[in-house]
């Protein structure tokens, strides 16, 4: 019989607000300690041995994912300047190849039609029923960056910043070879020489850009807690020691980012905490000038700024929540942003306004209603949107005919483009790229994700269920299943996913790996719990800080609803969540273990109090707006302690738990699940810990490696749910 690793107890004490906690496993935080690394390797060996019986299923799942995926493929080209930009993938290669091809002329806005090559799989079809072809590159193709070359010999590779000068002559790119989300910036000439510049900038955050002149690079660096806190300006061709500090944010709650408006009229610095934001603008004609504040920061007020030209004048469109909990849209003069505001879209209790994108001739709005994402278009007349216009006069919402779906803007870099590119998907509709011709309303299908093999969307069904929480709140649950294999009146193996933090919405979208679950008669469900953003800003507010328990009890209510409706049963229901959703998994394991046959916790935030009490750790101070500040607030301290998964492990019958983490994760440190697993074993639970030794918060890099990681997790899920291991 296999024996789990023994984790030595080395007690340390933590005292806050008169409360002393003994932590036996804090020593595991010493990442470079050979004993710690040896222990983590021992955990991996144990997990591998315990899951050896699933190895054939894991391989089968991997091959199913691979067989359904069009490995040699090409994204829909996007026009920017004088080029069509796109990314290609090649069968057998882990990463993408970034390319471009010249446009035919200034009025060329129609993406090139790709010539089809031979099908990868004889008889295979794409999602639209046509032959699944492998497109070649576009005529005149120029390879800008081959990630496979950059990643050669590396255990981990991630591309961060990627920008090109407006004249198309120079590439800026940033790479992370550790998984810690710190990037090295390089510049490359896009001519026949392909030479790499001497300019190399180490330790940057993602999101570096060229200014519109192409003469300067703006980038962010981080402080000791890995918070992007400083924006720098680098002049191309000069030593990095001469880089100029443009702006520094001393408040540890704020992150910085830098960008440029679509019109290329302004450079933008955004400072934001979880609840407050502030934007600075600089005329792009004066890149060495001083940025000026649009609206001074006001605690609890968030706003986003977009530049638009109306009646020949520069104006700013601002989406904000000052006195408007679900946000509203106003217009102000760019020369006097704190002056008179023109109301364009007033606050609505039933609509959560999420963003505005401005173009030369139209404006696009993204918002949420009834738990689903929406997009609306407003054509922009020469004088701008009339001050007395109603939303019905100016906005035209795009309608879709599925009960559940997700839609949003996708790319759209060009100020003068006549079309709006959209991404659309649902549980049963593969990811789809549409171009909307704004002048006529015509929708042009550019691409639908190919699903090789015999995928037939009509065999799958999606629907919405509503659970009722203890306080009477109705909790939406989104379901997808094979209706020819599953009768919702007969308990079926089910995977219930949840997140519920940071106002993040878990929308119903298509996933090729998930088909391997559905084709084994499993139901996949998302519990849209409070703390997320699906039902508006108050849905988020009622699932954070001193109301965080709602997130956990909502998920339990969703599980109970599925059981009560005979959709599933406790002996075949598996829960899944990652990161802050991993905190959710740890909490429900403590409060409702009887409902689940297994719990999959990925990069789980299961020791939140220890982390949030230490301001020196990455992200801690920033997180106080989400969880509260237990250092200074005794009520917050005791509230967090009351739900912290690690600190509430107790004698009960826990279901089997699989915790997956990454050694180099800087968002949720590996030590949290390592301590949690050790503590669970103390009370007789049977957890497994899998540590990716060369990965970050998003897991391993490379698509084949990611598929294997997903196959491992799904094999465990299928086993714990009691689904048929062989599929159809």
XYZ file of C-alpha atoms in Angstrom, residues 292-706:
415
model
C -1.926 65.108 -17.014
C -4.671 63.604 -14.875
C -8.120 63.208 -16.431
C -10.065 62.884 -13.166
C -8.179 62.882 -9.854
C -8.604 59.612 -8.018
C -11.520 59.361 -5.638
C -11.743 56.388 -3.299
C -14.183 53.824 -4.672
C -14.535 55.459 -8.098
C -13.380 53.579 -11.197
C -13.315 54.986 -14.702
C -12.014 54.169 -18.177
C -11.195 56.732 -20.855
C -11.585 56.507 -24.620
C -10.750 59.248 -27.153
C -13.257 60.211 -29.832
C -13.502 63.023 -32.352
C -16.955 64.637 -32.471
C -17.708 67.670 -34.588
C -14.011 68.054 -35.287
C -13.200 68.345 -31.579
C -11.351 65.979 -29.276
C -13.606 64.511 -26.625
C -13.221 61.782 -24.046
C -15.783 59.065 -23.470
C -15.675 57.978 -19.832
C -17.334 54.923 -18.312
C -17.493 55.492 -14.544
C -19.275 54.467 -11.344
C -19.298 57.780 -9.471
C -22.815 57.622 -8.046
C -23.683 54.902 -10.559
C -23.041 51.446 -9.141
C -23.480 49.703 -12.519
C -21.554 52.490 -14.318
C -22.692 55.113 -16.796
C -21.210 56.735 -19.907
C -20.442 60.447 -20.213
C -18.589 62.638 -22.676
C -16.242 65.486 -21.705
C -13.997 67.875 -23.573
C -10.460 66.538 -23.855
C -9.128 70.005 -23.057
C -11.257 70.257 -19.896
C -12.082 66.739 -18.651
C -13.224 68.010 -15.254
C -15.621 70.442 -16.924
C -19.224 69.883 -18.048
C -20.291 66.283 -18.634
C -22.663 65.237 -21.386
C -24.678 62.178 -20.362
C -24.676 59.551 -23.102
C -25.881 56.456 -21.294
C -27.328 56.792 -17.792
C -27.051 54.268 -15.011
C -29.340 51.236 -15.116
C -30.042 48.794 -12.303
C -30.412 45.957 -14.816
C -27.408 46.681 -17.037
C -23.751 46.567 -15.996
C -21.839 48.784 -18.422
C -18.354 47.302 -18.869
C -16.592 49.336 -21.531
C -16.655 51.586 -24.560
C -14.490 51.453 -27.692
C -14.358 54.473 -29.986
C -13.550 54.520 -33.697
C -13.571 57.257 -36.283
C -17.150 56.590 -37.393
C -18.790 54.606 -34.598
C -18.723 53.599 -30.952
C -19.085 50.083 -29.537
C -20.356 49.314 -26.044
C -19.882 46.139 -24.031
C -22.204 45.425 -21.129
C -23.993 42.655 -19.233
C -27.718 42.001 -18.881
C -29.520 38.978 -17.455
C -26.220 37.297 -16.724
C -24.936 37.414 -20.317
C -22.468 39.616 -22.193
C -23.819 42.036 -24.812
C -22.489 44.351 -27.531
C -24.199 47.414 -28.999
C -23.154 49.814 -31.766
C -23.732 53.541 -32.136
C -22.896 55.227 -35.432
C -21.117 58.481 -34.753
C -22.635 61.486 -36.565
C -20.386 64.460 -37.362
C -21.591 66.383 -34.317
C -21.247 63.434 -31.957
C -24.031 61.672 -30.064
C -26.808 64.186 -29.282
C -26.980 65.234 -25.652
C -30.694 64.465 -25.395
C -30.556 61.108 -27.175
C -31.920 58.009 -25.461
C -30.130 54.642 -25.656
C -32.804 53.360 -28.057
C -32.062 56.263 -30.406
C -28.347 55.740 -30.549
C -27.547 52.137 -29.625
C -28.313 49.004 -31.580
C -27.761 45.791 -29.636
C -26.584 42.754 -31.556
C -29.029 39.871 -31.127
C -28.119 36.166 -31.034
C -30.456 33.186 -31.077
C -28.936 30.953 -28.378
C -30.139 30.868 -24.771
C -26.557 30.951 -23.474
C -23.658 32.653 -25.255
C -20.689 34.951 -24.836
C -19.866 37.839 -27.169
C -17.226 40.556 -27.084
C -14.918 42.737 -29.127
C -11.847 41.033 -30.534
C -8.821 43.055 -31.586
C -9.986 46.049 -33.629
C -6.770 48.095 -33.589
C -7.511 50.452 -36.503
C -9.121 53.853 -35.864
C -10.576 54.163 -39.351
C -11.813 50.581 -39.850
C -15.344 50.279 -41.298
C -16.018 46.919 -39.620
C -16.108 45.757 -36.015
C -14.582 42.396 -35.217
C -16.404 40.234 -32.686
C -15.736 36.977 -30.924
C -18.764 34.772 -30.277
C -19.134 31.385 -28.627
C -21.413 29.228 -26.509
C -21.170 25.848 -24.822
C -22.080 24.228 -28.155
C -20.861 26.773 -30.728
C -17.096 26.723 -31.280
C -15.252 30.031 -31.023
C -16.389 32.190 -33.924
C -14.932 35.343 -35.465
C -17.424 37.754 -37.038
C -16.963 41.077 -38.787
C -19.880 43.478 -38.497
C -20.154 45.992 -41.350
C -21.266 48.954 -39.270
C -22.819 50.943 -42.125
C -25.181 48.142 -43.161
C -25.399 45.825 -40.154
C -24.214 42.871 -42.252
C -22.383 40.136 -40.327
C -19.608 38.305 -42.111
C -18.443 34.979 -40.730
C -14.658 34.975 -40.891
C -13.868 31.776 -39.044
C -15.330 29.167 -36.768
C -12.975 27.068 -34.698
C -12.467 23.742 -36.435
C -13.414 20.638 -34.488
C -12.024 17.645 -36.322
C -13.784 14.327 -36.338
C -17.525 13.905 -36.061
C -18.510 16.813 -33.834
C -22.223 17.502 -34.223
C -23.504 20.475 -32.227
C -27.083 19.185 -32.391
C -26.173 16.315 -30.060
C -25.386 18.752 -27.256
C -27.783 20.852 -25.215
C -27.230 23.868 -22.986
C -29.612 25.363 -20.486
C -29.897 27.652 -17.485
C -30.918 26.470 -14.021
C -31.521 28.640 -10.944
C -30.589 27.618 -7.424
C -31.867 29.428 -4.340
C -29.396 30.550 -1.683
C -30.251 30.612 2.031
C -31.004 34.340 1.855
C -33.384 33.822 -1.076
C -31.008 35.021 -3.791
C -31.378 33.139 -7.067
C -28.057 31.743 -8.306
C -27.717 31.053 -12.046
C -26.179 27.770 -13.163
C -25.198 27.123 -16.784
C -25.277 23.509 -18.003
C -24.107 21.636 -21.090
C -24.483 17.912 -21.787
C -25.083 15.289 -24.483
C -28.855 15.025 -24.631
C -28.632 11.579 -26.244
C -26.531 10.290 -23.333
C -27.942 12.261 -20.407
C -31.487 12.404 -19.081
C -31.557 15.304 -16.643
C -34.042 13.381 -14.528
C -31.508 10.618 -13.930
C -28.419 11.531 -11.827
C -25.413 11.845 -14.131
C -21.695 12.272 -13.469
C -21.184 16.040 -13.222
C -18.354 18.561 -13.004
C -19.411 21.789 -11.264
C -17.063 24.738 -11.819
C -16.927 27.950 -9.801
C -14.805 31.070 -9.332
C -16.586 34.024 -7.706
C -14.003 36.784 -7.148
C -12.738 40.070 -8.631
C -16.005 40.606 -10.538
C -14.778 38.066 -13.094
C -17.578 36.535 -15.163
C -17.409 32.853 -16.072
C -19.246 32.925 -19.383
C -20.474 29.866 -21.301
C -17.829 29.167 -23.922
C -16.767 26.247 -26.065
C -13.873 23.973 -25.143
C -12.508 21.051 -27.118
C -11.111 19.238 -24.039
C -14.547 19.384 -22.402
C -16.007 17.250 -25.213
C -14.135 14.294 -23.736
C -16.225 14.696 -20.576
C -19.535 15.262 -22.351
C -19.031 12.289 -24.656
C -18.656 10.100 -21.561
C -22.092 11.103 -20.377
C -20.965 13.851 -18.021
C -22.729 17.134 -17.349
C -20.576 20.260 -17.147
C -21.969 23.123 -15.081
C -20.848 26.604 -14.031
C -22.206 28.046 -10.793
C -22.302 31.830 -11.293
C -21.793 32.630 -7.622
C -21.648 36.033 -5.968
C -18.220 37.621 -6.054
C -18.235 37.286 -9.839
C -19.647 39.852 -12.228
C -22.295 37.938 -14.136
C -25.282 39.721 -12.578
C -23.908 43.243 -12.171
C -21.699 45.186 -9.784
C -23.772 44.399 -6.692
C -23.367 40.692 -7.461
C -19.661 41.302 -6.956
C -20.035 43.568 -3.922
C -22.129 40.945 -2.114
C -19.391 38.326 -2.537
C -16.303 40.123 -1.223
C -14.772 41.317 2.039
C -17.218 40.757 4.939
C -19.734 39.132 2.576
C -17.279 36.621 1.105
C -19.108 33.658 2.622
C -21.876 34.203 0.063
C -19.491 32.903 -2.604
C -19.117 29.608 -0.781
C -22.736 29.137 0.255
C -23.907 30.015 -3.276
C -21.756 27.218 -4.668
C -23.120 24.783 -2.095
C -26.658 25.901 -2.998
C -25.872 25.208 -6.665
C -24.588 21.732 -5.819
C -27.634 21.036 -3.675
C -29.943 22.232 -6.470
C -28.361 19.867 -8.999
C -28.706 17.013 -6.527
C -32.295 17.873 -5.573
C -33.279 18.060 -9.247
C -31.742 14.595 -9.837
C -29.341 16.085 -12.368
C -26.529 14.505 -10.365
C -25.842 12.867 -7.000
C -23.171 13.274 -4.301
C -21.370 10.096 -5.368
C -20.862 11.466 -8.896
C -20.460 15.234 -8.429
C -16.938 16.727 -8.707
C -16.168 20.376 -7.915
C -13.514 22.402 -9.768
C -12.002 25.845 -9.252
C -8.678 27.586 -9.692
C -6.795 30.446 -8.033
C -9.451 32.395 -6.098
C -11.753 29.606 -7.265
C -9.344 27.289 -5.463
C -10.156 29.179 -2.266
C -13.790 28.398 -3.071
C -12.877 24.721 -3.402
C -11.106 24.688 -0.045
C -13.997 26.443 1.653
C -16.709 24.123 0.300
C -14.568 21.108 1.194
C -14.800 22.268 4.802
C -18.460 23.302 4.903
C -20.141 20.761 2.604
C -17.864 17.776 1.906
C -20.869 15.411 1.749
C -22.025 16.823 -1.588
C -18.907 15.911 -3.578
C -17.142 12.771 -4.756
C -14.012 14.750 -5.577
C -12.600 18.287 -5.540
C -10.136 19.584 -8.136
C -8.335 22.686 -6.817
C -5.957 24.328 -9.293
C -3.331 26.847 -8.097
C -5.599 27.206 -5.044
C -5.531 30.255 -2.767
C -6.114 28.149 0.350
C -3.996 29.991 2.930
C -5.386 33.481 2.347
C -4.956 34.862 5.841
C -1.234 34.102 6.049
C -0.700 35.704 2.650
C -2.889 38.773 3.168
C -1.225 39.446 6.537
C 2.224 39.752 4.911
C 2.617 43.012 2.945
C 6.001 41.864 1.615
C 4.427 39.061 -0.429
C 3.500 39.672 -4.067
C 0.089 41.282 -4.533
C -0.843 41.369 -0.822
C -1.535 45.081 -0.363
C -3.402 45.206 -3.657
C -5.625 42.392 -2.402
C -6.871 44.309 0.650
C -9.567 45.978 -1.466
C -10.886 42.519 -2.359
C -10.616 40.663 0.945
C -10.205 43.419 3.527
C -7.134 44.348 5.562
C -6.705 41.839 8.401
C -3.569 43.627 9.620
C -5.437 46.728 10.744
C -9.015 45.501 11.026
C -9.699 42.913 13.715
C -13.157 42.140 12.318
C -11.664 41.334 8.914
C -9.002 39.195 10.572
C -11.498 37.016 12.409
C -13.846 36.857 9.414
C -11.072 35.632 7.106
C -9.901 33.169 9.734
C -13.437 31.794 9.927
C -13.369 30.711 6.271
C -9.667 30.182 5.471
C -9.488 26.618 4.087
C -6.182 25.807 5.792
C -7.238 27.101 9.196
C -10.620 25.360 9.130
C -9.549 21.842 8.244
C -11.284 19.601 10.763
C -12.227 16.019 11.501
C -14.775 15.046 8.867
C -15.128 12.776 5.861
C -13.440 14.784 3.113
C -13.844 13.633 -0.479
C -10.655 12.902 -2.424
C -8.898 16.150 -3.350
C -6.439 16.881 -6.159
C -4.454 20.099 -5.715
C -2.417 21.271 -8.710
C 0.110 24.085 -8.392
C 3.239 25.588 -9.989
C 6.604 26.185 -8.380
C 7.147 29.570 -10.023
C 3.645 30.943 -9.555
C 3.904 34.485 -8.177
C 0.162 35.019 -7.761
C -0.669 32.039 -5.560
C 2.503 30.588 -4.079
C 2.965 26.806 -4.208
C 3.384 26.767 -0.422
C -0.356 27.322 0.101
C -1.577 24.019 -1.398
C 1.514 22.242 -0.006
C 0.556 23.275 3.541
C -3.123 22.533 2.914
C -2.415 18.998 1.737
C -0.219 18.324 4.781
C -2.926 19.621 7.120
C -5.640 17.562 5.386
C -3.634 14.398 5.895
C -3.488 15.124 9.621
C -7.260 14.592 9.858
C -7.296 11.464 7.717
C -8.177 13.029 4.361
C -6.764 11.658 1.126
C -5.431 14.608 -0.909
C -2.973 14.514 -3.791
C -0.562 17.315 -4.675
C 0.827 17.835 -8.175
C 3.501 20.523 -8.599
C 4.564 21.720 -12.025
C 8.252 22.443 -11.480
C 8.643 24.713 -14.526
C 5.422 26.696 -14.768
C 3.607 29.806 -13.587
C 0.108 30.734 -12.514
C -1.368 29.684 -15.854
C 0.306 26.283 -15.729
C 2.797 24.813 -18.153
C 3.648 26.506 -21.437
C 3.185 25.048 -24.892
C -0.097 23.714 -26.221
C 0.824 20.016 -26.136
C 2.069 20.310 -22.566
C -1.125 22.152 -21.626
